[in-house]
Every structure is written in C-alpha cells, then in structure tokens.
CSV table of C-alpha atoms in Angstrom, one decimal:
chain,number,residue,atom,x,y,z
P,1462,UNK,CA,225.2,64.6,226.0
P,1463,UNK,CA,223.4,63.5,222.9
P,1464,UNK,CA,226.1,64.3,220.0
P,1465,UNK,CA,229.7,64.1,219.7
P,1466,UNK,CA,230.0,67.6,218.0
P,1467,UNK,CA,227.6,70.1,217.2
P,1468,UNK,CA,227.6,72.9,214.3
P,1469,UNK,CA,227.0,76.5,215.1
P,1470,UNK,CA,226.7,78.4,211.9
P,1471,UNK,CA,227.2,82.8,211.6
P,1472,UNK,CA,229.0,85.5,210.9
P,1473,UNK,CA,228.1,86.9,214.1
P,1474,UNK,CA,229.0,90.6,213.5
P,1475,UNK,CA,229.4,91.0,216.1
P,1476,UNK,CA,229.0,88.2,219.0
P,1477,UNK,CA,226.2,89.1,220.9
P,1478,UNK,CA,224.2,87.2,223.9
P,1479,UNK,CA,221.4,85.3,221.4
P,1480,UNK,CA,224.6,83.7,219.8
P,1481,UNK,CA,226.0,82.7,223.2
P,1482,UNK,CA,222.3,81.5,224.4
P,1483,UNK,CA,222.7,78.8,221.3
P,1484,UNK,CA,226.3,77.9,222.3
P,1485,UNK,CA,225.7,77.3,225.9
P,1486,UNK,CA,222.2,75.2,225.0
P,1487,UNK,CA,224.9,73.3,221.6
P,1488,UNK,CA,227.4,72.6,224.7
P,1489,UNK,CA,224.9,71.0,226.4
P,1490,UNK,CA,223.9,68.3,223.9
P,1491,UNK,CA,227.5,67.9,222.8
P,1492,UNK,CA,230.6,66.9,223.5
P,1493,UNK,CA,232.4,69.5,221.0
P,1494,UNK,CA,231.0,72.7,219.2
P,1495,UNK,CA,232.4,73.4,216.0
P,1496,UNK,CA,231.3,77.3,215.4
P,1497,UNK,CA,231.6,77.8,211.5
P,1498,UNK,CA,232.4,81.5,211.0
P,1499,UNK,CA,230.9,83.0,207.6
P,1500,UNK,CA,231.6,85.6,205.0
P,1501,UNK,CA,235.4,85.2,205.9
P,1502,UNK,CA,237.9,86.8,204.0
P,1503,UNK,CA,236.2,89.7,202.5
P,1504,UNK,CA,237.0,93.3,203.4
P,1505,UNK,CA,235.6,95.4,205.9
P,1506,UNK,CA,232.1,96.8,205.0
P,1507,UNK,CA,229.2,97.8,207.4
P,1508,UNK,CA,227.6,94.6,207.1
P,1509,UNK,CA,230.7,92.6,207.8
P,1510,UNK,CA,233.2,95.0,209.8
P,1511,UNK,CA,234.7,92.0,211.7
P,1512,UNK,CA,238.0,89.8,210.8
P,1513,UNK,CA,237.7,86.1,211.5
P,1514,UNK,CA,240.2,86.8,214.3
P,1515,UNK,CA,238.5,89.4,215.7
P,1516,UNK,CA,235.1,87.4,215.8
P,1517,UNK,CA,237.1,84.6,217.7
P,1518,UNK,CA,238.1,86.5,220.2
P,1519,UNK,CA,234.6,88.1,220.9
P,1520,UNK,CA,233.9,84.6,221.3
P,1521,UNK,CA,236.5,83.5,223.1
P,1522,UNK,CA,235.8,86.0,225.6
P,1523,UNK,CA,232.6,85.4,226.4
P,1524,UNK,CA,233.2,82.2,227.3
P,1525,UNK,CA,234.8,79.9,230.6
P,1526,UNK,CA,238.0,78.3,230.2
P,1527,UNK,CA,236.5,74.5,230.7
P,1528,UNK,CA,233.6,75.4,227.8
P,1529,UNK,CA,236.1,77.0,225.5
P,1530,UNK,CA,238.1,74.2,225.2
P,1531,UNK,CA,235.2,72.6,223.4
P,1532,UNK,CA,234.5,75.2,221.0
P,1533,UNK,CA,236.8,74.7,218.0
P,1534,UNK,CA,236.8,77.3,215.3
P,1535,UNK,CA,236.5,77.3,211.5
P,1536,UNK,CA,236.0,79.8,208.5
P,1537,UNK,CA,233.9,79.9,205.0
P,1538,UNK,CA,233.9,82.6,202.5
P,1539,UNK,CA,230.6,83.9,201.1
P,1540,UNK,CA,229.5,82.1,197.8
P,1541,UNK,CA,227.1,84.6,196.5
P,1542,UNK,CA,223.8,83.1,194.4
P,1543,UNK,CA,225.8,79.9,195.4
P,1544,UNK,CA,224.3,78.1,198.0
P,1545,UNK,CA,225.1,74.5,196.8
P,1546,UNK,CA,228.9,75.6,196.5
P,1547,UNK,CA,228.3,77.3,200.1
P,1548,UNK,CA,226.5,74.1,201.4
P,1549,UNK,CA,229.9,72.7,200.3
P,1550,UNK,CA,232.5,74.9,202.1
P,1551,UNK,CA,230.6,74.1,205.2
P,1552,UNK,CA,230.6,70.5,205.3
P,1553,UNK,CA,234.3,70.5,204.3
P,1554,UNK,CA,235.1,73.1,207.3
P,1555,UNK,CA,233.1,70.8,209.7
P,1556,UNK,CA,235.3,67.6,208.6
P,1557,UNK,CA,237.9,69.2,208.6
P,1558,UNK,CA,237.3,70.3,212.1
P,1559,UNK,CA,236.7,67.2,213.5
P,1560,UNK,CA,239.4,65.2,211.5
P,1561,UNK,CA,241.8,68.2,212.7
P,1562,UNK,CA,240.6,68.0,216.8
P,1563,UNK,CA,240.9,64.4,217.1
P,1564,UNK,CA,241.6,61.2,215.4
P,1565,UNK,CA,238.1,60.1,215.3
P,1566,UNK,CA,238.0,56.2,214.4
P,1567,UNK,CA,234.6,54.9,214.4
P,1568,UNK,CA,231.2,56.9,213.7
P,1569,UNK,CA,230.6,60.2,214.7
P,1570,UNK,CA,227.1,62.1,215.4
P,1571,UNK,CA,226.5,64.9,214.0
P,1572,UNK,CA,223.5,67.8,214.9
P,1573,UNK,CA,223.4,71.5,213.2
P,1574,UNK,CA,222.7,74.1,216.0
P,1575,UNK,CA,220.7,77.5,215.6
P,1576,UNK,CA,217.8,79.6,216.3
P,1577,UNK,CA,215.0,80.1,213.7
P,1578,UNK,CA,214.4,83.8,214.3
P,1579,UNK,CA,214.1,85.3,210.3
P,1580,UNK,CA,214.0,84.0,206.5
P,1581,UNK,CA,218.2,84.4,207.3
P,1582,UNK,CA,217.8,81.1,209.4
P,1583,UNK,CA,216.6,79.0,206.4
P,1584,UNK,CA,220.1,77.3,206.4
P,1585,UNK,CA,218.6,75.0,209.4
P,1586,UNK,CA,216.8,73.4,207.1
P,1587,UNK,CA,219.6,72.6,204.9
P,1588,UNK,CA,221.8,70.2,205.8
P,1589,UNK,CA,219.3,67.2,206.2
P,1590,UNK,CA,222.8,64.4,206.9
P,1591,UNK,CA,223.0,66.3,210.7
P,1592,UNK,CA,220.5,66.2,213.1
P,1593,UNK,CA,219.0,69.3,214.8
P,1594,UNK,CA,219.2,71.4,218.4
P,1595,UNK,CA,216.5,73.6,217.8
P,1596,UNK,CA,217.2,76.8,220.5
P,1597,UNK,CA,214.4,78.5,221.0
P,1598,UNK,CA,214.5,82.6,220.9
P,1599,UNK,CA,214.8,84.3,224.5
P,1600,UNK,CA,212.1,87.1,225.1
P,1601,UNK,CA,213.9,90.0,223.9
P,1602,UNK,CA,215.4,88.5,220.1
P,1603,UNK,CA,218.9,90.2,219.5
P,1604,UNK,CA,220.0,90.7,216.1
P,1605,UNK,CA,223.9,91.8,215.3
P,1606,UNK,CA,222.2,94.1,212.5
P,1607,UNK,CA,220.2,96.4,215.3
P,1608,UNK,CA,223.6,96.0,217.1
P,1609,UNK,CA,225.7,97.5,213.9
P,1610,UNK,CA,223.3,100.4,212.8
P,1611,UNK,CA,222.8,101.4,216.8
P,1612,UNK,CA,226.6,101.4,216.8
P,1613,UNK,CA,227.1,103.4,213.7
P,1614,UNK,CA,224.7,105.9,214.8
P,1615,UNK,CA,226.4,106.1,217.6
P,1616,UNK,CA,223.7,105.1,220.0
P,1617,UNK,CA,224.4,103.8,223.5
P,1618,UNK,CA,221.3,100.8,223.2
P,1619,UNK,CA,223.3,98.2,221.6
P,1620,UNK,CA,226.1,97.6,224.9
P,1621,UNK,CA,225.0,94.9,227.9
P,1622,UNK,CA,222.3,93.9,227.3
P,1623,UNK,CA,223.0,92.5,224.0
P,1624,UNK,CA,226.4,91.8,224.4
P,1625,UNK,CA,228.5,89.6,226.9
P,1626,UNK,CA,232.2,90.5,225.8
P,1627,UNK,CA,230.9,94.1,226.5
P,1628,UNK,CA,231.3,97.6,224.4
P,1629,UNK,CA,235.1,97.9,224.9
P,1630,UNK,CA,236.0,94.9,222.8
P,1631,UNK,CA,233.3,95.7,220.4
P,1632,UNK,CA,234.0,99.3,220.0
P,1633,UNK,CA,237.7,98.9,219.6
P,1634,UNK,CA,237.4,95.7,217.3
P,1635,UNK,CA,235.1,98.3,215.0
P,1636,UNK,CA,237.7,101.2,214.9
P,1637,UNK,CA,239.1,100.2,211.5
P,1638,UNK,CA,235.8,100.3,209.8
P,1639,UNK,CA,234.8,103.2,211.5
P,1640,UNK,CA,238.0,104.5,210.2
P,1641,UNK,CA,237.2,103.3,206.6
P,1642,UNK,CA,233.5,105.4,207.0
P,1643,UNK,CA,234.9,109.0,208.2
C-alpha cells in the first residue's frame, strides 16, 4: 500500500464494472478510498437519473464487506462553466472525508484515482497537490452513457457484462425517471 487514501472521482450513472475495475486497482494502493460522487443534488434527467443514495448503494453492492469498509462516500454538486469553483468542492469533500473517518495527526498521502478513457477524463490532470493511480482501460471500455441510452431504448445489451450489482437494482433504481419520461 502506497497511499493512505485514494480519490475516485464520477457520477457513475450508473455503477458499472470499469468503475469497479478502478476501485479494486485504488484499494490496492491504498489504505482508504474516498469515492467523490458528482452532479449531486440536481433532479432526475436522462443524463443523471440516479440519487446520491441510490449511487451508493450500487456501489455498496458491488462490493465485499472487508473492502467496503474502506470506501467512504462523499458528494459535490455540478458547478457549470465553473471548474475552479468545482476543483474547490472537491478538495473540501476529500478533507472533509478524511478529517470526518479518522483523527488524522501527522501527514497524509494523497493520490487521485481514474481511467483516462475520453476528453471527460481531463479532471486527472487537475489536481496536480495528489499524486496519481493511473488504471488502465480493460479490453472492452464501458461507458454509463451506452449503459443509459441501451436502457432507455429498452435494449437487453447493457445488463452483466457491464454491470456487477446486476439489472434488478439498476432497473428498479431508474423507475422514477422512467416515470418522469412516459
């Protein structure tokens, strides 16, 4: 274990297994995983049809007891054509994550987690204070936005194989926005 937490940025809408590939690989160099949940706090919409609640427990689910009790969990609001105000949410969310899990007394490291997959990934590159676990992409790259449309279409593609916590959870955490659509 290089790091005493790691920093897992995403709205993932929803959870899917390329998120969980870059927690198990975070877990691995760290102690603690801070997963910072974005574009909290809004209302439902295609784009972002997931509560922060409901997010966690995707998570939560698709994870062991002994690795979920290193995952803590925090929420940011989307800043739009803000990123220096956004930049700013996140870093407060992160110490107050780790000032909130334990009284830490001495220094700390630090190392921002994530895969660069698209131009969406440029926040790796951001936050130059934490150092970096670089996860590189599995053969098959998922994306929660192939997941979403093949859902709304209503298109069988999107279940295993993309997504641990399987298409139960999913489909009934989606029911109020698919309510919202009809």
């Amino acid at each position: 274990i290089m790091y005493n937490y790691s920093v897992f940025i995403g709205r993932f809408q929803p959870f899917h297994k390329g998120h969980l590939h870059v927690v198990k690989e975070a877990l691995k160099q760290s102690e603690q995983l801070i997963m910072v949940i974005g574009s909290c706090g809004g209302p439902r919409t295609t784009r972002n049809p997931l509560t922060f609640d409901e997010r966690v427990r995707t998570i939560q689910s698709s994870l062991p007891p002994e690795e979920l009790s290193r995952v803590v969990f925090t929420a940011v609001p989307d800043f739009m054509y803000n990123d220096n105000q956004w930049i700013a949410s996140v870093q407060q969310a992160v110490f107050s994550a780790i000032h909130r899990k334990t009284f830490v007394s001495g220094p700390y490291t630090v190392a921002l987690a994530g895969m660069s997959k698209d131009e969406s990934s440029y926040y790796l590159d951001i936050f130059p204070q934490w150092d970096s676990i670089r996860v590189e992409p599995p053969a098959r790259v998922i994306s929660s936005t192939d997941i979403r449309n093949s859902f709304f279409r209503g298109s069988g593609d999107w279940t295993a194989d993309m997504m641990r916590f399987g298409a139960l959870e999913f489909s009934e955490a989606m029911l109020p926005v698919t309510k919202q659509l009809e």
